[in-house]
């Protein structure tokens, strides 16, 4: 009976491979956390907030090294496209002004993956790690300019589904950047941009990135 039950499992030996590769596809939801500067600009003090987050596209490759029965080390370099809209209110009137921040990002995270016990053709897991992001889509003519480099920590989880020929893993991850990614207005003196756009940057003293990623891994 035990042998018959085992025969129903797909890819029974696949988790014992020392090294394997795959790819990931998904959606990202990028956000910012703001610290207001409190600066009075044209008689107004502005407060920045996210208007809405438009889902972006994520694609990446997976390199995985088995460390034991329950742990794996993995690298997942990925490419992210996103578009975020920032709204500014003030303490004087009901005026709302907005600006868009588009990003083309390459991230290089490393994770430790903890695998739970396999139950038939399912195996839940958690992962935790961090890495570096490079923003390659910076437009110096926009009111908000992000710095090229950011560091982040990331954690999440998912469930591996063992199919006949490959493993399919729905996964969700949340990352927190810890660099101030806002390029100061004072350092943009050579940019060709309307000086009246200074308030978009001057209203913020610190801006850090956050990202939720919902993806599917193929391994």
PDB file of C-alpha atoms in Angstrom:
ATOM      1  CA  UNK A   1       0.000   0.000   0.000  1.00  0.00           C
ATOM      2  CA  UNK A   2       2.878   2.350   0.862  1.00  0.00           C
ATOM      3  CA  UNK A   3       4.526   1.742  -2.509  1.00  0.00           C
ATOM      4  CA  UNK A   4       1.282   2.406  -4.366  1.00  0.00           C
ATOM      5  CA  UNK A   5       0.716   5.693  -2.514  1.00  0.00           C
ATOM      6  CA  UNK A   6       4.270   6.767  -3.214  1.00  0.00           C
ATOM      7  CA  UNK A   7       3.869   6.041  -6.922  1.00  0.00           C
ATOM      8  CA  UNK A   8       1.171   8.712  -7.120  1.00  0.00           C
ATOM      9  CA  UNK A   9       3.652  11.435  -6.168  1.00  0.00           C
ATOM     10  CA  UNK A  10       5.005  13.524  -9.050  1.00  0.00           C
ATOM     11  CA  UNK A  11       8.780  14.081  -9.326  1.00  0.00           C
ATOM     12  CA  UNK A  12       9.578  12.127  -6.125  1.00  0.00           C
ATOM     13  CA  UNK A  13      13.355  12.741  -6.309  1.00  0.00           C
ATOM     14  CA  UNK A  14      13.440  16.297  -7.645  1.00  0.00           C
ATOM     15  CA  UNK A  15      14.089  17.945  -4.252  1.00  0.00           C
ATOM     16  CA  UNK A  16      17.359  16.041  -3.912  1.00  0.00           C
ATOM     17  CA  UNK A  17      19.035  17.849  -6.800  1.00  0.00           C
ATOM     18  CA  UNK A  18      21.967  19.923  -5.504  1.00  0.00           C
ATOM     19  CA  UNK A  19      21.516  22.705  -8.079  1.00  0.00           C
ATOM     20  CA  UNK A  20      18.558  23.588 -10.243  1.00  0.00           C
ATOM     21  CA  UNK A  21      17.279  26.563 -12.249  1.00  0.00           C
ATOM     22  CA  UNK A  22      13.972  28.116 -13.207  1.00  0.00           C
ATOM     23  CA  UNK A  23      12.197  31.366 -13.955  1.00  0.00           C
ATOM     24  CA  UNK A  24       9.542  33.578 -12.369  1.00  0.00           C
ATOM     25  CA  UNK A  25       6.692  35.702 -13.758  1.00  0.00           C
ATOM     26  CA  UNK A  26       4.440  38.024 -11.809  1.00  0.00           C
ATOM     27  CA  UNK A  27       3.009  41.397 -10.863  1.00  0.00           C
ATOM     28  CA  UNK A  28       4.607  43.992  -8.614  1.00  0.00           C
ATOM     29  CA  UNK A  29       2.948  46.734  -6.588  1.00  0.00           C
ATOM     30  CA  UNK A  30       5.546  49.407  -5.777  1.00  0.00           C
ATOM     31  CA  UNK A  31       4.953  51.971  -3.052  1.00  0.00           C
ATOM     32  CA  UNK A  32       6.805  54.726  -1.172  1.00  0.00           C
ATOM     33  CA  UNK A  33       7.006  55.661   2.490  1.00  0.00           C
ATOM     34  CA  UNK A  34       7.334  59.449   2.948  1.00  0.00           C
ATOM     35  CA  UNK A  35       8.811  61.672   5.631  1.00  0.00           C
ATOM     36  CA  UNK A  36       7.607  65.277   5.086  1.00  0.00           C
ATOM     37  CA  UNK A  37      10.164  68.061   5.184  1.00  0.00           C
ATOM     38  CA  UNK A  38       7.823  70.637   6.771  1.00  0.00           C
ATOM     39  CA  UNK A  39       9.234  73.266   4.404  1.00  0.00           C
ATOM     40  CA  UNK A  40       6.953  76.200   3.591  1.00  0.00           C
ATOM     41  CA  UNK A  41       6.833  76.647  -0.197  1.00  0.00           C
ATOM     42  CA  UNK A  42       4.947  79.630  -1.647  1.00  0.00           C
ATOM     43  CA  UNK A  43       3.201  80.029   1.697  1.00  0.00           C
ATOM     44  CA  UNK A  44       2.092  76.373   1.822  1.00  0.00           C
ATOM     45  CA  UNK A  45       3.318  73.280   3.619  1.00  0.00           C
ATOM     46  CA  UNK A  46       2.837  70.200   1.431  1.00  0.00           C
ATOM     47  CA  UNK A  47       2.231  66.593   2.458  1.00  0.00           C
ATOM     48  CA  UNK A  48       3.000  63.764   0.006  1.00  0.00           C
ATOM     49  CA  UNK A  49       1.085  60.506  -0.242  1.00  0.00           C
ATOM     50  CA  UNK A  50       0.519  57.732  -2.775  1.00  0.00           C
ATOM     51  CA  UNK A  51      -2.583  58.281  -4.944  1.00  0.00           C
ATOM     52  CA  UNK A  52      -2.742  54.803  -6.414  1.00  0.00           C
ATOM     53  CA  UNK A  53      -0.402  52.007  -7.320  1.00  0.00           C
ATOM     54  CA  UNK A  54      -0.581  50.612 -10.843  1.00  0.00           C
ATOM     55  CA  UNK A  55       0.442  46.931 -11.044  1.00  0.00           C
ATOM     56  CA  UNK A  56       3.754  46.451 -12.796  1.00  0.00           C
ATOM     57  CA  UNK A  57       5.381  43.493 -14.514  1.00  0.00           C
ATOM     58  CA  UNK A  58       8.121  41.274 -13.047  1.00  0.00           C
ATOM     59  CA  UNK A  59      10.211  38.593 -14.757  1.00  0.00           C
ATOM     60  CA  UNK A  60      13.311  36.881 -13.431  1.00  0.00           C
ATOM     61  CA  UNK A  61      15.503  33.792 -13.353  1.00  0.00           C
ATOM     62  CA  UNK A  62      16.047  31.417 -10.438  1.00  0.00           C
ATOM     63  CA  UNK A  63      19.227  29.725  -9.341  1.00  0.00           C
ATOM     64  CA  UNK A  64      18.816  27.354  -6.374  1.00  0.00           C
ATOM     65  CA  UNK A  65      21.320  25.375  -4.260  1.00  0.00           C
ATOM     66  CA  UNK A  66      20.155  22.647  -1.875  1.00  0.00           C
ATOM     67  CA  UNK A  67      21.563  23.062   1.649  1.00  0.00           C
ATOM     68  CA  UNK A  68      19.772  20.159   3.317  1.00  0.00           C
ATOM     69  CA  UNK A  69      16.374  18.538   3.653  1.00  0.00           C
ATOM     70  CA  UNK A  70      14.667  21.784   4.624  1.00  0.00           C
ATOM     71  CA  UNK A  71      16.891  24.679   3.497  1.00  0.00           C
ATOM     72  CA  UNK A  72      17.888  26.086   0.113  1.00  0.00           C
ATOM     73  CA  UNK A  73      19.946  29.084  -0.935  1.00  0.00           C
ATOM     74  CA  UNK A  74      18.674  30.918  -4.001  1.00  0.00           C
ATOM     75  CA  UNK A  75      19.432  33.903  -6.219  1.00  0.00           C
ATOM     76  CA  UNK A  76      16.581  35.467  -8.201  1.00  0.00           C
ATOM     77  CA  UNK A  77      17.775  38.349 -10.441  1.00  0.00           C
ATOM     78  CA  UNK A  78      14.633  40.050 -11.750  1.00  0.00           C
ATOM     79  CA  UNK A  79      13.441  42.852 -14.005  1.00  0.00           C
ATOM     80  CA  UNK A  80      10.596  45.100 -12.783  1.00  0.00           C
ATOM     81  CA  UNK A  81       8.521  47.744 -14.567  1.00  0.00           C
ATOM     82  CA  UNK A  82       6.317  50.041 -12.471  1.00  0.00           C
ATOM     83  CA  UNK A  83       4.409  53.336 -12.465  1.00  0.00           C
ATOM     84  CA  UNK A  84       3.515  55.209  -9.263  1.00  0.00           C
ATOM     85  CA  UNK A  85       1.536  58.425  -8.737  1.00  0.00           C
ATOM     86  CA  UNK A  86       2.294  60.766  -5.827  1.00  0.00           C
ATOM     87  CA  UNK A  87      -0.329  63.271  -4.616  1.00  0.00           C
ATOM     88  CA  UNK A  88       0.436  66.445  -2.662  1.00  0.00           C
ATOM     89  CA  UNK A  89      -2.046  68.213  -0.393  1.00  0.00           C
ATOM     90  CA  UNK A  90      -1.332  71.393   1.560  1.00  0.00           C
ATOM     91  CA  UNK A  91      -2.395  73.145   4.757  1.00  0.00           C
ATOM     92  CA  UNK A  92      -3.923  76.201   3.059  1.00  0.00           C
ATOM     93  CA  UNK A  93      -6.497  75.083   0.481  1.00  0.00           C
ATOM     94  CA  UNK A  94      -7.996  72.006  -1.180  1.00  0.00           C
ATOM     95  CA  UNK A  95      -5.573  71.962  -4.095  1.00  0.00           C
ATOM     96  CA  UNK A  96      -4.183  68.530  -4.964  1.00  0.00           C
ATOM     97  CA  UNK A  97      -1.204  68.263  -7.281  1.00  0.00           C
ATOM     98  CA  UNK A  98       0.180  64.998  -8.671  1.00  0.00           C
ATOM     99  CA  UNK A  99       3.266  63.656 -10.344  1.00  0.00           C
ATOM    100  CA  UNK A 100       4.136  60.265 -11.810  1.00  0.00           C
ATOM    101  CA  UNK A 101       7.230  58.181 -11.061  1.00  0.00           C
ATOM    102  CA  UNK A 102       8.085  55.479 -13.580  1.00  0.00           C
ATOM    103  CA  UNK A 103      10.770  52.911 -12.800  1.00  0.00           C
ATOM    104  CA  UNK A 104      12.700  50.274 -14.723  1.00  0.00           C
ATOM    105  CA  UNK A 105      14.452  48.239 -12.046  1.00  0.00           C
ATOM    106  CA  UNK A 106      16.830  45.307 -11.941  1.00  0.00           C
ATOM    107  CA  UNK A 107      16.928  43.624  -8.528  1.00  0.00           C
ATOM    108  CA  UNK A 108      19.446  41.040  -7.337  1.00  0.00           C
ATOM    109  CA  UNK A 109      18.168  39.374  -4.151  1.00  0.00           C
ATOM    110  CA  UNK A 110      19.532  36.359  -2.281  1.00  0.00           C
ATOM    111  CA  UNK A 111      17.288  34.242  -0.068  1.00  0.00           C
ATOM    112  CA  UNK A 112      17.356  31.460   2.463  1.00  0.00           C
ATOM    113  CA  UNK A 113      14.340  29.264   1.729  1.00  0.00           C
ATOM    114  CA  UNK A 114      12.844  27.100   4.468  1.00  0.00           C
ATOM    115  CA  UNK A 115      10.786  24.209   3.127  1.00  0.00           C
ATOM    116  CA  UNK A 116       8.072  22.542   5.144  1.00  0.00           C
ATOM    117  CA  UNK A 117       7.433  18.800   4.881  1.00  0.00           C
ATOM    118  CA  UNK A 118       6.088  17.575   1.560  1.00  0.00           C
ATOM    119  CA  UNK A 119       2.471  16.382   1.672  1.00  0.00           C
ATOM    120  CA  UNK A 120       1.748  14.379  -1.472  1.00  0.00           C
ATOM    121  CA  UNK A 121       2.304  16.906  -4.301  1.00  0.00           C
ATOM    122  CA  UNK A 122       2.385  20.044  -2.161  1.00  0.00           C
ATOM    123  CA  UNK A 123       5.115  21.634  -0.078  1.00  0.00           C
ATOM    124  CA  UNK A 124       4.797  25.048   1.653  1.00  0.00           C
ATOM    125  CA  UNK A 125       7.810  27.235   2.196  1.00  0.00           C
ATOM    126  CA  UNK A 126       9.010  30.529   3.668  1.00  0.00           C
ATOM    127  CA  UNK A 127      11.877  32.676   2.473  1.00  0.00           C
ATOM    128  CA  UNK A 128      13.830  35.626   3.797  1.00  0.00           C
ATOM    129  CA  UNK A 129      16.705  37.630   2.362  1.00  0.00           C
ATOM    130  CA  UNK A 130      17.692  40.887   0.787  1.00  0.00           C
ATOM    131  CA  UNK A 131      19.662  42.459  -1.986  1.00  0.00           C
ATOM    132  CA  UNK A 132      20.250  45.465  -4.170  1.00  0.00           C
ATOM    133  CA  UNK A 133      18.134  47.315  -6.753  1.00  0.00           C
ATOM    134  CA  UNK A 134      19.310  49.377  -9.720  1.00  0.00           C
ATOM    135  CA  UNK A 135      16.871  51.883 -11.245  1.00  0.00           C
ATOM    136  CA  UNK A 136      17.776  52.116 -14.931  1.00  0.00           C
ATOM    137  CA  UNK A 137      14.769  54.183 -16.027  1.00  0.00           C
ATOM    138  CA  UNK A 138      15.555  57.503 -14.377  1.00  0.00           C
ATOM    139  CA  UNK A 139      14.270  60.569 -16.248  1.00  0.00           C
ATOM    140  CA  UNK A 140      16.108  63.701 -15.137  1.00  0.00           C
ATOM    141  CA  UNK A 141      13.401  65.937 -16.636  1.00  0.00           C
ATOM    142  CA  UNK A 142      10.724  64.676 -14.235  1.00  0.00           C
ATOM    143  CA  UNK A 143       9.873  66.500 -10.963  1.00  0.00           C
ATOM    144  CA  UNK A 144      10.825  63.452  -8.858  1.00  0.00           C
ATOM    145  CA  UNK A 145      14.156  61.760  -9.536  1.00  0.00           C
ATOM    146  CA  UNK A 146      15.086  58.530  -7.780  1.00  0.00           C
ATOM    147  CA  UNK A 147      18.620  57.530  -6.930  1.00  0.00           C
ATOM    148  CA  UNK A 148      20.003  54.670  -8.990  1.00  0.00           C
ATOM    149  CA  UNK A 149      20.932  52.389  -6.075  1.00  0.00           C
ATOM    150  CA  UNK A 150      18.802  51.000  -3.251  1.00  0.00           C
ATOM    151  CA  UNK A 151      19.223  48.181  -0.731  1.00  0.00           C
ATOM    152  CA  UNK A 152      16.325  46.139   0.609  1.00  0.00           C
ATOM    153  CA  UNK A 153      15.240  43.264   2.804  1.00  0.00           C
ATOM    154  CA  UNK A 154      12.542  40.879   1.622  1.00  0.00           C
ATOM    155  CA  UNK A 155      10.424  38.099   3.082  1.00  0.00           C
ATOM    156  CA  UNK A 156       7.550  35.974   1.886  1.00  0.00           C
ATOM    157  CA  UNK A 157       6.285  32.503   1.247  1.00  0.00           C
ATOM    158  CA  UNK A 158       4.522  30.189  -1.131  1.00  0.00           C
ATOM    159  CA  UNK A 159       3.627  26.607  -1.912  1.00  0.00           C
ATOM    160  CA  UNK A 160       5.366  24.278  -4.338  1.00  0.00           C
ATOM    161  CA  UNK A 161       3.018  22.186  -6.458  1.00  0.00           C
ATOM    162  CA  UNK A 162       4.642  19.115  -8.003  1.00  0.00           C
ATOM    163  CA  UNK A 163       3.335  18.525 -11.511  1.00  0.00           C
ATOM    164  CA  UNK A 164       4.288  15.726 -13.869  1.00  0.00           C
ATOM    165  CA  UNK A 165       7.225  17.506 -15.535  1.00  0.00           C
ATOM    166  CA  UNK A 166       8.039  20.549 -13.387  1.00  0.00           C
ATOM    167  CA  UNK A 167       7.354  22.362 -10.105  1.00  0.00           C
ATOM    168  CA  UNK A 168       4.918  25.281 -10.033  1.00  0.00           C
ATOM    169  CA  UNK A 169       5.101  27.652  -7.048  1.00  0.00           C
ATOM    170  CA  UNK A 170       2.664  30.528  -6.420  1.00  0.00           C
ATOM    171  CA  UNK A 171       4.549  32.998  -4.215  1.00  0.00           C
ATOM    172  CA  UNK A 172       4.061  36.335  -2.473  1.00  0.00           C
ATOM    173  CA  UNK A 173       6.915  38.572  -1.232  1.00  0.00           C
ATOM    174  CA  UNK A 174       7.185  41.936   0.505  1.00  0.00           C
ATOM    175  CA  UNK A 175      10.324  44.072   0.343  1.00  0.00           C
ATOM    176  CA  UNK A 176      11.386  47.117   2.360  1.00  0.00           C
ATOM    177  CA  UNK A 177      14.048  49.483   1.084  1.00  0.00           C
ATOM    178  CA  UNK A 178      16.181  51.237   3.665  1.00  0.00           C
ATOM    179  CA  UNK A 179      17.939  53.922   1.586  1.00  0.00           C
ATOM    180  CA  UNK A 180      16.556  57.402   1.021  1.00  0.00           C
ATOM    181  CA  UNK A 181      15.918  57.074  -2.725  1.00  0.00           C
ATOM    182  CA  UNK A 182      14.968  60.727  -3.316  1.00  0.00           C
ATOM    183  CA  UNK A 183      17.550  62.754  -5.256  1.00  0.00           C
ATOM    184  CA  UNK A 184      17.791  66.180  -3.482  1.00  0.00           C
ATOM    185  CA  UNK A 185      16.675  69.168  -5.512  1.00  0.00           C
ATOM    186  CA  UNK A 186      19.935  70.966  -4.733  1.00  0.00           C
ATOM    187  CA  UNK A 187      21.843  68.278  -6.633  1.00  0.00           C
ATOM    188  CA  UNK A 188      19.758  68.712  -9.793  1.00  0.00           C
ATOM    189  CA  UNK A 189      20.983  72.165 -10.801  1.00  0.00           C
ATOM    190  CA  UNK A 190      22.085  70.936 -14.236  1.00  0.00           C
ATOM    191  CA  UNK A 191      18.787  69.188 -15.054  1.00  0.00           C
ATOM    192  CA  UNK A 192      16.579  70.801 -17.694  1.00  0.00           C
ATOM    193  CA  UNK A 193      13.394  71.181 -15.677  1.00  0.00           C
ATOM    194  CA  UNK A 194      10.914  73.912 -14.733  1.00  0.00           C
ATOM    195  CA  UNK A 195      12.057  75.487 -11.417  1.00  0.00           C
ATOM    196  CA  UNK A 196       8.429  75.543 -10.240  1.00  0.00           C
ATOM    197  CA  UNK A 197       8.626  71.744  -9.977  1.00  0.00           C
ATOM    198  CA  UNK A 198      11.012  72.072  -7.025  1.00  0.00           C
ATOM    199  CA  UNK A 199       8.146  71.755  -4.546  1.00  0.00           C
ATOM    200  CA  UNK A 200       7.584  68.099  -5.514  1.00  0.00           C
ATOM    201  CA  UNK A 201      11.001  67.235  -4.120  1.00  0.00           C
ATOM    202  CA  UNK A 202      11.367  69.917  -1.439  1.00  0.00           C
ATOM    203  CA  UNK A 203       8.161  68.792   0.309  1.00  0.00           C
ATOM    204  CA  UNK A 204       9.829  65.442   1.138  1.00  0.00           C
ATOM    205  CA  UNK A 205      12.852  64.939   3.379  1.00  0.00           C
ATOM    206  CA  UNK A 206      13.044  61.148   3.060  1.00  0.00           C
ATOM    207  CA  UNK A 207      11.448  58.606   0.733  1.00  0.00           C
ATOM    208  CA  UNK A 208      11.948  54.846   0.974  1.00  0.00           C
ATOM    209  CA  UNK A 209      10.675  52.139  -1.351  1.00  0.00           C
ATOM    210  CA  UNK A 210       8.328  49.255  -0.666  1.00  0.00           C
ATOM    211  CA  UNK A 211       7.168  46.515  -2.999  1.00  0.00           C
ATOM    212  CA  UNK A 212       4.686  43.653  -2.947  1.00  0.00           C
ATOM    213  CA  UNK A 213       5.324  40.946  -5.540  1.00  0.00           C
ATOM    214  CA  UNK A 214       2.843  38.222  -6.499  1.00  0.00           C
ATOM    215  CA  UNK A 215       4.450  35.731  -8.832  1.00  0.00           C
ATOM    216  CA  UNK A 216       4.535  32.167 -10.089  1.00  0.00           C
ATOM    217  CA  UNK A 217       7.809  30.231 -10.196  1.00  0.00           C
ATOM    218  CA  UNK A 218       8.543  27.497 -12.723  1.00  0.00           C
ATOM    219  CA  UNK A 219      11.345  25.113 -11.678  1.00  0.00           C
TER     220      UNK A 219
END
